[in-house]
Amino acid sequence: AMGDVLLEMALLYRQQNRLVESEKTYLEVISMFKSTFGSNHSKLSIAYGNLAKCFDLQNKSEEAAEMFQKTLDIQSKELG
């Protein structure tokens, strides 16, 4: 699906240190996954975690912490 392709592109951008492009693409993926799967899907958790890493690489600590928290929230709901 398109969201999965964009997720891979965002990861590739991050690996190439193209962090602004990576961040923008992760945000697009998150929007797409939310509208497709709802706000508590495992794919959304992965996207939030990856965006958190991207923020961390940009020294955006507060944004990274917020995304990591969203990842944990989704994962804890999945586990019950």
PDB file of N, CA and C in Angstrom, residues 8-57:
ATOM      1  N   GLU A   8       8.781   3.420   3.996  1.00  0.00           N
ATOM      2  CA  GLU A   8      10.124   3.001   3.570  1.00  0.00           C
ATOM      3  C   GLU A   8      10.929   4.185   3.023  1.00  0.00           C
ATOM      4  N   MET A   9      10.259   5.064   2.277  1.00  0.00           N
ATOM      5  CA  MET A   9      10.950   6.255   1.758  1.00  0.00           C
ATOM      6  C   MET A   9      11.445   7.141   2.896  1.00  0.00           C
ATOM      7  N   ALA A  10      10.599   7.323   3.917  1.00  0.00           N
ATOM      8  CA  ALA A  10      10.979   8.145   5.062  1.00  0.00           C
ATOM      9  C   ALA A  10      12.188   7.552   5.769  1.00  0.00           C
ATOM     10  N   LEU A  11      12.211   6.226   5.904  1.00  0.00           N
ATOM     11  CA  LEU A  11      13.350   5.554   6.527  1.00  0.00           C
ATOM     12  C   LEU A  11      14.615   5.761   5.690  1.00  0.00           C
ATOM     13  N   LEU A  12      14.478   5.633   4.389  1.00  0.00           N
ATOM     14  CA  LEU A  12      15.618   5.848   3.495  1.00  0.00           C
ATOM     15  C   LEU A  12      16.142   7.278   3.615  1.00  0.00           C
ATOM     16  N   TYR A  13      15.237   8.247   3.624  1.00  0.00           N
ATOM     17  CA  TYR A  13      15.656   9.636   3.818  1.00  0.00           C
ATOM     18  C   TYR A  13      16.420   9.795   5.129  1.00  0.00           C
ATOM     19  N   ARG A  14      15.905   9.174   6.197  1.00  0.00           N
ATOM     20  CA  ARG A  14      16.565   9.281   7.491  1.00  0.00           C
ATOM     21  C   ARG A  14      17.965   8.679   7.441  1.00  0.00           C
ATOM     22  N   GLN A  15      18.088   7.532   6.792  1.00  0.00           N
ATOM     23  CA  GLN A  15      19.399   6.873   6.671  1.00  0.00           C
ATOM     24  C   GLN A  15      20.378   7.708   5.855  1.00  0.00           C
ATOM     25  N   GLN A  16      19.851   8.514   4.942  1.00  0.00           N
ATOM     26  CA  GLN A  16      20.687   9.388   4.126  1.00  0.00           C
ATOM     27  C   GLN A  16      20.921  10.741   4.789  1.00  0.00           C
ATOM     28  N   ASN A  17      20.443  10.873   6.023  1.00  0.00           N
ATOM     29  CA  ASN A  17      20.560  12.122   6.789  1.00  0.00           C
ATOM     30  C   ASN A  17      19.797  13.275   6.135  1.00  0.00           C
ATOM     31  N   ARG A  18      18.764  12.939   5.386  1.00  0.00           N
ATOM     32  CA  ARG A  18      17.872  13.942   4.796  1.00  0.00           C
ATOM     33  C   ARG A  18      16.687  14.075   5.746  1.00  0.00           C
ATOM     34  N   LEU A  19      16.964  14.655   6.920  1.00  0.00           N
ATOM     35  CA  LEU A  19      16.034  14.587   8.041  1.00  0.00           C
ATOM     36  C   LEU A  19      14.774  15.419   7.850  1.00  0.00           C
ATOM     37  N   VAL A  20      14.873  16.551   7.178  1.00  0.00           N
ATOM     38  CA  VAL A  20      13.686  17.367   6.936  1.00  0.00           C
ATOM     39  C   VAL A  20      12.719  16.615   6.024  1.00  0.00           C
ATOM     40  N   GLU A  21      13.239  16.000   4.979  1.00  0.00           N
ATOM     41  CA  GLU A  21      12.389  15.213   4.075  1.00  0.00           C
ATOM     42  C   GLU A  21      11.810  14.001   4.792  1.00  0.00           C
ATOM     43  N   SER A  22      12.629  13.385   5.627  1.00  0.00           N
ATOM     44  CA  SER A  22      12.175  12.228   6.392  1.00  0.00           C
ATOM     45  C   SER A  22      11.029  12.609   7.309  1.00  0.00           C
ATOM     46  N   GLU A  23      11.199  13.689   8.052  1.00  0.00           N
ATOM     47  CA  GLU A  23      10.158  14.158   8.971  1.00  0.00           C
ATOM     48  C   GLU A  23       8.855  14.434   8.218  1.00  0.00           C
ATOM     49  N   LYS A  24       8.947  15.155   7.123  1.00  0.00           N
ATOM     50  CA  LYS A  24       7.761  15.488   6.330  1.00  0.00           C
ATOM     51  C   LYS A  24       7.055  14.221   5.841  1.00  0.00           C
ATOM     52  N   THR A  25       7.823  13.252   5.399  1.00  0.00           N
ATOM     53  CA  THR A  25       7.243  12.006   4.891  1.00  0.00           C
ATOM     54  C   THR A  25       6.614  11.196   6.011  1.00  0.00           C
ATOM     55  N   TYR A  26       7.280  11.126   7.179  1.00  0.00           N
ATOM     56  CA  TYR A  26       6.672  10.426   8.323  1.00  0.00           C
ATOM     57  C   TYR A  26       5.344  11.070   8.716  1.00  0.00           C
ATOM     58  N   LEU A  27       5.282  12.395   8.712  1.00  0.00           N
ATOM     59  CA  LEU A  27       4.030  13.075   9.054  1.00  0.00           C
ATOM     60  C   LEU A  27       2.925  12.742   8.053  1.00  0.00           C
ATOM     61  N   GLU A  28       3.294  12.632   6.791  1.00  0.00           N
ATOM     62  CA  GLU A  28       2.331  12.247   5.758  1.00  0.00           C
ATOM     63  C   GLU A  28       1.842  10.818   5.988  1.00  0.00           C
ATOM     64  N   VAL A  29       2.767   9.933   6.326  1.00  0.00           N
ATOM     65  CA  VAL A  29       2.423   8.534   6.604  1.00  0.00           C
ATOM     66  C   VAL A  29       1.468   8.450   7.799  1.00  0.00           C
ATOM     67  N   ILE A  30       1.795   9.192   8.850  1.00  0.00           N
ATOM     68  CA  ILE A  30       0.960   9.172  10.055  1.00  0.00           C
ATOM     69  C   ILE A  30      -0.457   9.635   9.739  1.00  0.00           C
ATOM     70  N   SER A  31      -0.575  10.693   8.977  1.00  0.00           N
ATOM     71  CA  SER A  31      -1.891  11.178   8.578  1.00  0.00           C
ATOM     72  C   SER A  31      -2.649  10.110   7.781  1.00  0.00           C
ATOM     73  N   MET A  32      -1.954   9.475   6.862  1.00  0.00           N
ATOM     74  CA  MET A  32      -2.556   8.441   6.017  1.00  0.00           C
ATOM     75  C   MET A  32      -2.994   7.243   6.863  1.00  0.00           C
ATOM     76  N   PHE A  33      -2.116   6.784   7.767  1.00  0.00           N
ATOM     77  CA  PHE A  33      -2.433   5.631   8.600  1.00  0.00           C
ATOM     78  C   PHE A  33      -3.591   5.935   9.554  1.00  0.00           C
ATOM     79  N   LYS A  34      -3.624   7.150  10.104  1.00  0.00           N
ATOM     80  CA  LYS A  34      -4.728   7.512  11.001  1.00  0.00           C
ATOM     81  C   LYS A  34      -6.061   7.437  10.270  1.00  0.00           C
ATOM     82  N   SER A  35      -6.108   7.978   9.066  1.00  0.00           N
ATOM     83  CA  SER A  35      -7.376   7.984   8.333  1.00  0.00           C
ATOM     84  C   SER A  35      -7.752   6.588   7.845  1.00  0.00           C
ATOM     85  N   THR A  36      -6.765   5.739   7.612  1.00  0.00           N
ATOM     86  CA  THR A  36      -7.040   4.390   7.118  1.00  0.00           C
ATOM     87  C   THR A  36      -7.344   3.408   8.242  1.00  0.00           C
ATOM     88  N   PHE A  37      -6.546   3.448   9.304  1.00  0.00           N
ATOM     89  CA  PHE A  37      -6.613   2.423  10.344  1.00  0.00           C
ATOM     90  C   PHE A  37      -7.160   2.908  11.686  1.00  0.00           C
ATOM     91  N   GLY A  38      -7.319   4.209  11.870  1.00  0.00           N
ATOM     92  CA  GLY A  38      -7.681   4.726  13.178  1.00  0.00           C
ATOM     93  C   GLY A  38      -6.427   5.088  13.959  1.00  0.00           C
ATOM     94  N   SER A  39      -6.623   5.542  15.182  1.00  0.00           N
ATOM     95  CA  SER A  39      -5.494   6.113  15.923  1.00  0.00           C
ATOM     96  C   SER A  39      -4.752   5.130  16.825  1.00  0.00           C
ATOM     97  N   ASN A  40      -5.114   3.845  16.796  1.00  0.00           N
ATOM     98  CA  ASN A  40      -4.457   2.883  17.676  1.00  0.00           C
ATOM     99  C   ASN A  40      -3.935   1.648  16.946  1.00  0.00           C
ATOM    100  N   HIS A  41      -3.520   1.806  15.724  1.00  0.00           N
ATOM    101  CA  HIS A  41      -3.053   0.667  14.924  1.00  0.00           C
ATOM    102  C   HIS A  41      -1.545   0.490  15.059  1.00  0.00           C
ATOM    103  N   SER A  42      -1.087  -0.752  14.965  1.00  0.00           N
ATOM    104  CA  SER A  42       0.346  -1.044  15.112  1.00  0.00           C
ATOM    105  C   SER A  42       1.193  -0.342  14.053  1.00  0.00           C
ATOM    106  N   LYS A  43       0.673  -0.172  12.850  1.00  0.00           N
ATOM    107  CA  LYS A  43       1.436   0.541  11.816  1.00  0.00           C
ATOM    108  C   LYS A  43       1.660   1.996  12.210  1.00  0.00           C
ATOM    109  N   LEU A  44       0.677   2.573  12.856  1.00  0.00           N
ATOM    110  CA  LEU A  44       0.804   3.943  13.336  1.00  0.00           C
ATOM    111  C   LEU A  44       1.870   4.018  14.428  1.00  0.00           C
ATOM    112  N   SER A  45       1.901   3.018  15.269  1.00  0.00           N
ATOM    113  CA  SER A  45       2.922   2.942  16.320  1.00  0.00           C
ATOM    114  C   SER A  45       4.326   2.919  15.717  1.00  0.00           C
ATOM    115  N   ILE A  46       4.506   2.160  14.670  1.00  0.00           N
ATOM    116  CA  ILE A  46       5.809   2.084  13.992  1.00  0.00           C
ATOM    117  C   ILE A  46       6.183   3.443  13.411  1.00  0.00           C
ATOM    118  N   ALA A  47       5.228   4.089  12.773  1.00  0.00           N
ATOM    119  CA  ALA A  47       5.493   5.406  12.180  1.00  0.00           C
ATOM    120  C   ALA A  47       5.854   6.430  13.251  1.00  0.00           C
ATOM    121  N   TYR A  48       5.129   6.416  14.382  1.00  0.00           N
ATOM    122  CA  TYR A  48       5.452   7.327  15.481  1.00  0.00           C
ATOM    123  C   TYR A  48       6.864   7.057  16.010  1.00  0.00           C
ATOM    124  N   GLY A  49       7.210   5.789  16.167  1.00  0.00           N
ATOM    125  CA  GLY A  49       8.547   5.447  16.662  1.00  0.00           C
ATOM    126  C   GLY A  49       9.643   5.906  15.722  1.00  0.00           C
ATOM    127  N   ASN A  50       9.418   5.729  14.442  1.00  0.00           N
ATOM    128  CA  ASN A  50      10.406   6.166  13.456  1.00  0.00           C
ATOM    129  C   ASN A  50      10.520   7.690  13.412  1.00  0.00           C
ATOM    130  N   LEU A  51       9.383   8.371  13.519  1.00  0.00           N
ATOM    131  CA  LEU A  51       9.415   9.835  13.550  1.00  0.00           C
ATOM    132  C   LEU A  51      10.151  10.312  14.804  1.00  0.00           C
ATOM    133  N   ALA A  52       9.948   9.627  15.914  1.00  0.00           N
ATOM    134  CA  ALA A  52      10.656   9.975  17.149  1.00  0.00           C
ATOM    135  C   ALA A  52      12.170   9.900  16.946  1.00  0.00           C
ATOM    136  N   LYS A  53      12.627   8.856  16.271  1.00  0.00           N
ATOM    137  CA  LYS A  53      14.062   8.722  15.997  1.00  0.00           C
ATOM    138  C   LYS A  53      14.549   9.863  15.107  1.00  0.00           C
ATOM    139  N   CYS A  54      13.721  10.233  14.136  1.00  0.00           N
ATOM    140  CA  CYS A  54      14.065  11.340  13.246  1.00  0.00           C
ATOM    141  C   CYS A  54      14.169  12.648  14.034  1.00  0.00           C
ATOM    142  N   PHE A  55      13.200  12.896  14.905  1.00  0.00           N
ATOM    143  CA  PHE A  55      13.250  14.088  15.754  1.00  0.00           C
ATOM    144  C   PHE A  55      14.496  14.068  16.640  1.00  0.00           C
ATOM    145  N   ASP A  56      14.801  12.910  17.200  1.00  0.00           N
ATOM    146  CA  ASP A  56      15.967  12.780  18.077  1.00  0.00           C
ATOM    147  C   ASP A  56      17.249  13.136  17.330  1.00  0.00           C
ATOM    148  N   LEU A  57      17.369  12.691  16.096  1.00  0.00           N
ATOM    149  CA  LEU A  57      18.556  13.002  15.283  1.00  0.00           C
ATOM    150  C   LEU A  57      18.673  14.494  14.983  1.00  0.00           C
TER     151      LEU A  57
END
